Amino acid sequence: MKKIAFILIAFLLMSCKTEVKKEDLTKLNGYWEIKQVTLANGETKDYKVNETIDFFEVKNNEGFRQKVMPQLDGTYKTNGIKESLKVFEKENTYFIECKTDYGKWNEEIITIEDSTLVLKNKQNLIYTYKKYEPFSLK
């Protein structure tokens, strides 16, 4: 029964995948807030409030991702740690290669739109992000 459920989930994910085009990759730049994580078994975890968000900066398929903490005055704080990124294409699929001093891994870009980013890692965890909308009390 577990095999059937896994096959159905995999089929649904593949059928829901929107084609990522090279020109869409510029949409990766900016601030992204995690909205949901889908586990390999199909369970989901929703995130209503996030203390940190991800900032991506990519130029010519290279750049970085950094965790930042939005402040009430509209600024951001960070611990200064950045993940190096390289975006590459393999078999008509785009991936982000992430690298830190502690490891290296790839994430598949499932969807990238103006307000939605979906990434999948090697463990079949699917991260759904929404474009972060800043706030300020200024």
Coordinates of N, CA and C in Angstrom, one line a residue:
M1 N 0.8 -1.2 0.0 CA 0.0 0.0 0.0 C 0.9 1.3 0.0
K2 N 2.0 1.2 0.8 CA 2.9 2.4 0.8 C 3.5 2.6 -0.6
K3 N 3.8 1.6 -1.3 CA 4.4 1.7 -2.6 C 3.4 2.4 -3.6
I4 N 2.1 2.1 -3.5 CA 1.1 2.7 -4.3 C 0.9 4.2 -4.0
A5 N 0.9 4.5 -2.7 CA 0.8 5.9 -2.2 C 2.0 6.7 -2.7
F6 N 3.2 6.1 -2.6 CA 4.4 6.8 -3.1 C 4.3 7.1 -4.6
I7 N 3.9 6.1 -5.3 CA 3.8 6.2 -6.8 C 2.8 7.3 -7.2
L8 N 1.7 7.3 -6.5 CA 0.6 8.3 -6.7 C 1.2 9.7 -6.4
I9 N 1.9 9.9 -5.3 CA 2.4 11.2 -4.9 C 3.5 11.6 -6.0
A10 N 4.3 10.7 -6.4 CA 5.3 11.0 -7.4 C 4.7 11.4 -8.7
F11 N 3.7 10.7 -9.1 CA 2.9 11.0 -10.3 C 2.3 12.4 -10.2
L12 N 1.7 12.7 -9.1 CA 1.1 14.0 -8.9 C 2.1 15.1 -9.0
L13 N 3.2 14.9 -8.4 CA 4.3 16.0 -8.4 C 4.8 16.2 -9.8
M14 N 5.0 15.1 -10.5 CA 5.5 15.3 -11.9 C 4.5 16.0 -12.8
S15 N 3.2 15.6 -12.6 CA 2.2 16.2 -13.4 C 1.9 17.7 -13.1
C16 N 2.2 18.1 -11.8 CA 2.0 19.5 -11.4 C 3.1 20.4 -11.7
K17 N 4.2 19.8 -12.1 CA 5.4 20.5 -12.4 C 5.2 21.5 -13.6
T18 N 5.6 22.7 -13.4 CA 5.5 23.7 -14.5 C 6.9 23.7 -15.1
E19 N 6.9 23.9 -16.4 CA 8.2 23.9 -17.1 C 9.0 25.2 -16.7
V20 N 10.2 25.0 -16.3 CA 11.1 26.1 -15.9 C 11.9 26.4 -17.1
K21 N 11.9 27.7 -17.5 CA 12.6 28.2 -18.6 C 13.8 29.0 -18.2
K22 N 14.8 29.1 -19.0 CA 16.0 29.8 -18.7 C 15.7 31.3 -18.3
E23 N 14.8 31.9 -19.0 CA 14.5 33.3 -18.7 C 13.8 33.5 -17.3
D24 N 13.2 32.4 -16.8 CA 12.5 32.4 -15.5 C 13.5 32.5 -14.3
L25 N 14.8 32.1 -14.6 CA 15.8 32.0 -13.5 C 16.0 33.3 -12.8
T26 N 15.8 34.4 -13.5 CA 16.0 35.8 -12.9 C 15.0 36.0 -11.7
K27 N 13.9 35.3 -11.8 CA 12.9 35.4 -10.7 C 13.4 34.9 -9.4
L28 N 14.4 34.1 -9.4 CA 15.0 33.5 -8.2 C 15.5 34.6 -7.3
N29 N 16.0 35.7 -7.8 CA 16.6 36.8 -7.0 C 15.5 37.4 -6.1
G30 N 16.0 37.7 -4.9 CA 15.1 38.4 -4.0 C 14.9 37.6 -2.7
Y31 N 13.8 38.0 -2.0 CA 13.5 37.5 -0.7 C 12.4 36.5 -0.8
W32 N 12.6 35.3 -0.2 CA 11.6 34.2 -0.3 C 11.3 33.7 1.1
E33 N 10.0 33.5 1.4 CA 9.6 33.0 2.7 C 9.0 31.6 2.5
I34 N 9.5 30.7 3.4 CA 9.0 29.3 3.3 C 7.5 29.3 3.7
K35 N 6.7 28.6 2.9 CA 5.3 28.5 3.1 C 4.9 27.1 3.5
Q36 N 5.5 26.1 2.9 CA 5.1 24.7 3.2 C 6.3 23.8 2.9
V37 N 6.4 22.7 3.6 CA 7.3 21.6 3.3 C 6.5 20.4 3.1
T38 N 6.7 19.7 2.0 CA 6.0 18.4 1.8 C 7.0 17.3 2.0
L39 N 6.8 16.4 2.9 CA 7.7 15.3 3.2 C 7.6 14.2 2.1
A40 N 8.6 13.3 2.1 CA 8.6 12.3 1.1 C 7.4 11.4 1.2
N41 N 6.8 11.3 2.4 CA 5.6 10.4 2.5 C 4.3 11.1 2.2
G42 N 4.4 12.4 1.7 CA 3.2 13.1 1.3 C 2.7 14.1 2.4
E43 N 3.1 13.9 3.6 CA 2.7 14.8 4.7 C 3.2 16.2 4.4
T44 N 2.4 17.2 4.9 CA 2.8 18.6 4.7 C 2.9 19.3 6.1
K45 N 3.8 20.2 6.1 CA 4.0 21.1 7.3 C 3.9 22.5 6.8
D46 N 2.9 23.2 7.3 CA 2.6 24.6 6.9 C 3.4 25.6 7.8
Y47 N 3.9 26.7 7.3 CA 4.6 27.7 8.1 C 3.8 29.0 8.0
K48 N 3.2 29.4 9.1 CA 2.4 30.6 9.1 C 3.2 31.8 9.4
V49 N 4.2 31.7 10.3 CA 5.1 32.8 10.6 C 6.5 32.3 10.6
N50 N 7.4 33.1 10.0 CA 8.8 32.8 9.9 C 9.7 33.9 10.5
E51 N 10.6 33.5 11.3 CA 11.6 34.4 11.9 C 12.6 34.8 10.8
T52 N 13.0 33.8 10.0 CA 14.0 34.0 8.9 C 13.4 33.8 7.6
I53 N 14.0 34.4 6.6 CA 13.6 34.2 5.2 C 14.9 34.0 4.4
D54 N 14.8 33.5 3.2 CA 15.9 33.3 2.3 C 16.1 34.4 1.3
F55 N 17.3 34.9 1.2 CA 17.6 35.9 0.2 C 18.5 35.3 -0.8
F56 N 18.1 35.3 -2.1 CA 18.8 34.8 -3.2 C 19.4 35.9 -4.0
E57 N 20.6 35.8 -4.4 CA 21.2 36.7 -5.4 C 22.0 35.9 -6.4
V58 N 21.5 35.9 -7.7 CA 22.2 35.1 -8.7 C 22.4 35.9 -9.9
K59 N 23.6 35.9 -10.4 CA 24.0 36.6 -11.7 C 24.8 35.6 -12.5
N60 N 24.5 35.5 -13.8 CA 25.2 34.6 -14.7 C 25.3 33.2 -14.1
N61 N 24.2 32.8 -13.5 CA 24.0 31.4 -12.9 C 24.9 31.1 -11.7
E62 N 25.4 32.1 -11.1 CA 26.2 32.0 -9.9 C 25.8 33.0 -8.9
G63 N 25.9 32.7 -7.6 CA 25.5 33.6 -6.6 C 25.5 33.0 -5.2
F64 N 24.5 33.5 -4.4 CA 24.4 33.0 -3.0 C 23.0 33.0 -2.5
R65 N 22.8 32.2 -1.4 CA 21.6 32.3 -0.6 C 22.0 32.5 0.8
Q66 N 21.2 33.4 1.5 CA 21.5 33.8 2.8 C 20.2 33.9 3.7
K67 N 20.3 33.4 4.9 CA 19.1 33.5 5.8 C 19.2 34.9 6.4
V68 N 18.1 35.6 6.3 CA 18.0 37.0 6.9 C 16.8 37.1 7.8
M69 N 16.9 38.0 8.8 CA 15.8 38.2 9.7 C 15.2 39.6 9.5
P70 N 14.0 39.7 9.0 CA 13.3 41.0 8.8 C 13.2 41.7 10.2
Q71 N 13.4 43.0 10.2 CA 13.2 43.8 11.4 C 12.0 44.7 11.2
L72 N 11.5 45.2 12.3 CA 10.3 46.0 12.2 C 10.5 47.3 11.5
D73 N 11.7 47.8 11.4 CA 12.0 49.1 10.7 C 12.2 48.9 9.2
G74 N 12.0 47.6 8.7 CA 12.2 47.3 7.3 C 13.6 46.9 6.9
T75 N 14.5 46.8 7.8 CA 15.9 46.4 7.5 C 15.9 44.8 7.8
Y76 N 17.1 44.3 7.5 CA 17.3 42.8 7.7 C 18.6 42.6 8.5
K77 N 18.6 41.6 9.4 CA 19.8 41.2 10.1 C 20.2 39.8 9.6
T78 N 21.5 39.5 9.6 CA 22.0 38.2 9.1 C 23.1 37.8 10.0
N79 N 23.4 36.5 10.0 CA 24.6 36.1 10.7 C 25.8 36.1 9.8
G80 N 25.7 36.5 8.6 CA 26.8 36.6 7.7 C 27.2 35.4 6.9
I81 N 26.5 34.3 7.2 CA 26.8 33.0 6.5 C 26.0 33.0 5.2
K82 N 26.8 32.7 4.1 CA 26.2 32.6 2.8 C 26.4 31.2 2.2
E83 N 25.4 30.6 1.5 CA 25.6 29.4 0.7 C 26.0 29.9 -0.7
S84 N 27.0 29.4 -1.2 CA 27.4 29.6 -2.6 C 26.4 28.8 -3.5
L85 N 26.0 29.4 -4.6 CA 25.0 28.8 -5.5 C 25.6 28.8 -6.9
K86 N 25.2 27.7 -7.7 CA 25.4 27.6 -9.1 C 24.1 27.0 -9.6
V87 N 23.5 27.7 -10.7 CA 22.4 27.2 -11.3 C 22.8 26.4 -12.6
F88 N 22.3 25.2 -12.8 CA 22.7 24.5 -14.0 C 21.5 23.7 -14.5
E89 N 21.7 23.3 -15.8 CA 20.6 22.5 -16.4 C 21.1 21.1 -16.7
K90 N 20.3 20.1 -16.5 CA 20.6 18.8 -16.8 C 19.3 18.1 -17.2
E91 N 19.3 17.6 -18.5 CA 18.2 16.9 -19.1 C 16.9 17.7 -19.0
N92 N 17.0 19.0 -19.4 CA 15.9 19.9 -19.5 C 15.3 20.2 -18.1
T93 N 16.1 20.0 -17.0 CA 15.6 20.4 -15.7 C 16.7 21.3 -15.1
Y94 N 16.3 22.3 -14.4 CA 17.2 23.2 -13.7 C 17.4 22.8 -12.3
F95 N 18.7 22.9 -11.8 CA 19.0 22.6 -10.5 C 19.8 23.8 -9.9
I96 N 19.8 23.9 -8.5 CA 20.7 24.8 -7.8 C 21.7 23.9 -7.1
E97 N 22.9 24.2 -7.3 CA 24.0 23.5 -6.6 C 24.3 24.4 -5.4
C98 N 24.2 24.0 -4.2 CA 24.5 24.7 -3.0 C 25.7 24.2 -2.4
K99 N 26.5 25.1 -1.8 CA 27.8 24.7 -1.2 C 28.1 25.6 0.0
T100 N 28.5 25.0 1.0 CA 29.0 25.7 2.2 C 30.3 25.0 2.6
D101 N 30.9 25.5 3.7 CA 32.1 24.8 4.2 C 31.8 23.4 4.7
Y102 N 30.6 23.1 5.0 CA 30.2 21.8 5.6 C 29.6 20.8 4.6
G103 N 29.3 21.2 3.4 CA 28.7 20.3 2.4 C 28.3 20.9 1.1
K104 N 27.9 20.0 0.2 CA 27.5 20.4 -1.1 C 26.3 19.6 -1.5
W105 N 25.2 20.2 -2.0 CA 24.0 19.4 -2.4 C 23.3 20.2 -3.5
N106 N 22.4 19.5 -4.2 CA 21.6 20.0 -5.3 C 20.1 20.1 -4.9
E107 N 19.5 21.1 -5.4 CA 18.0 21.2 -5.3 C 17.4 21.4 -6.6
E108 N 16.4 20.6 -7.0 CA 15.8 20.8 -8.3 C 14.7 21.9 -8.2
I109 N 14.8 22.8 -9.2 CA 13.8 23.8 -9.3 C 12.5 23.2 -10.0
I110 N 11.5 23.0 -9.2 CA 10.2 22.5 -9.7 C 9.4 23.5 -10.4
T111 N 9.3 24.7 -9.7 CA 8.5 25.8 -10.2 C 9.2 27.1 -9.8
I112 N 9.2 28.0 -10.7 CA 9.6 29.4 -10.4 C 8.8 30.4 -11.1
E113 N 8.0 31.2 -10.4 CA 7.1 32.2 -10.9 C 7.4 33.4 -10.1
D114 N 6.7 34.5 -10.5 CA 6.8 35.8 -9.8 C 6.6 35.7 -8.3
S115 N 5.7 34.9 -7.8 CA 5.3 34.8 -6.4 C 5.5 33.4 -5.8
T116 N 5.9 32.4 -6.6 CA 6.1 31.1 -6.1 C 7.4 30.5 -6.5
L117 N 8.0 29.8 -5.6 CA 9.2 29.0 -5.8 C 9.1 27.7 -5.2
V118 N 9.3 26.6 -5.9 CA 9.3 25.2 -5.4 C 10.6 24.5 -5.7
L119 N 11.2 24.0 -4.6 CA 12.5 23.3 -4.7 C 12.3 21.9 -4.1
K120 N 13.0 21.0 -4.7 CA 13.0 19.6 -4.2 C 14.4 19.1 -4.0
N121 N 14.7 18.5 -2.8 CA 16.0 18.0 -2.5 C 16.2 16.5 -2.8
K122 N 17.3 16.0 -2.5 CA 17.7 14.6 -2.7 C 16.8 13.7 -1.9
Q123 N 16.4 14.2 -0.7 CA 15.5 13.3 0.2 C 14.1 13.4 -0.2
N124 N 13.8 14.0 -1.3 CA 12.4 14.2 -1.8 C 11.6 15.1 -0.9
L125 N 12.2 16.0 -0.2 CA 11.5 17.0 0.5 C 11.2 18.2 -0.4
I126 N 10.0 18.7 -0.5 CA 9.6 19.7 -1.4 C 9.3 21.0 -0.6
Y127 N 10.1 22.0 -0.9 CA 10.0 23.3 -0.2 C 9.2 24.3 -1.1
T128 N 8.1 24.8 -0.6 CA 7.3 25.7 -1.3 C 7.5 27.1 -0.7
Y129 N 8.0 28.1 -1.5 CA 8.2 29.4 -1.0 C 7.2 30.4 -1.6
K130 N 7.0 31.5 -0.9 CA 6.2 32.6 -1.5 C 7.1 33.8 -1.4
K131 N 7.0 34.7 -2.4 CA 7.8 35.9 -2.4 C 7.5 36.7 -1.1
Y132 N 8.5 37.1 -0.5 CA 8.4 37.8 0.8 C 7.9 39.2 0.5
E133 N 6.9 39.6 1.3 CA 6.4 41.0 1.2 C 6.8 41.7 2.4
P134 N 7.8 42.7 2.3 CA 8.3 43.4 3.5 C 7.3 44.3 4.2
F135 N 7.5 44.5 5.4 CA 6.6 45.4 6.2 C 7.5 46.3 6.9
S136 N 7.0 47.4 7.4 CA 7.8 48.4 8.1 C 6.9 49.2 9.0
L137 N 7.4 49.5 10.2 CA 6.6 50.4 11.1 C 7.1 51.8 11.0
K138 N 7.9 52.2 10.1 CA 8.4 53.5 9.9 C 7.3 54.5 9.6

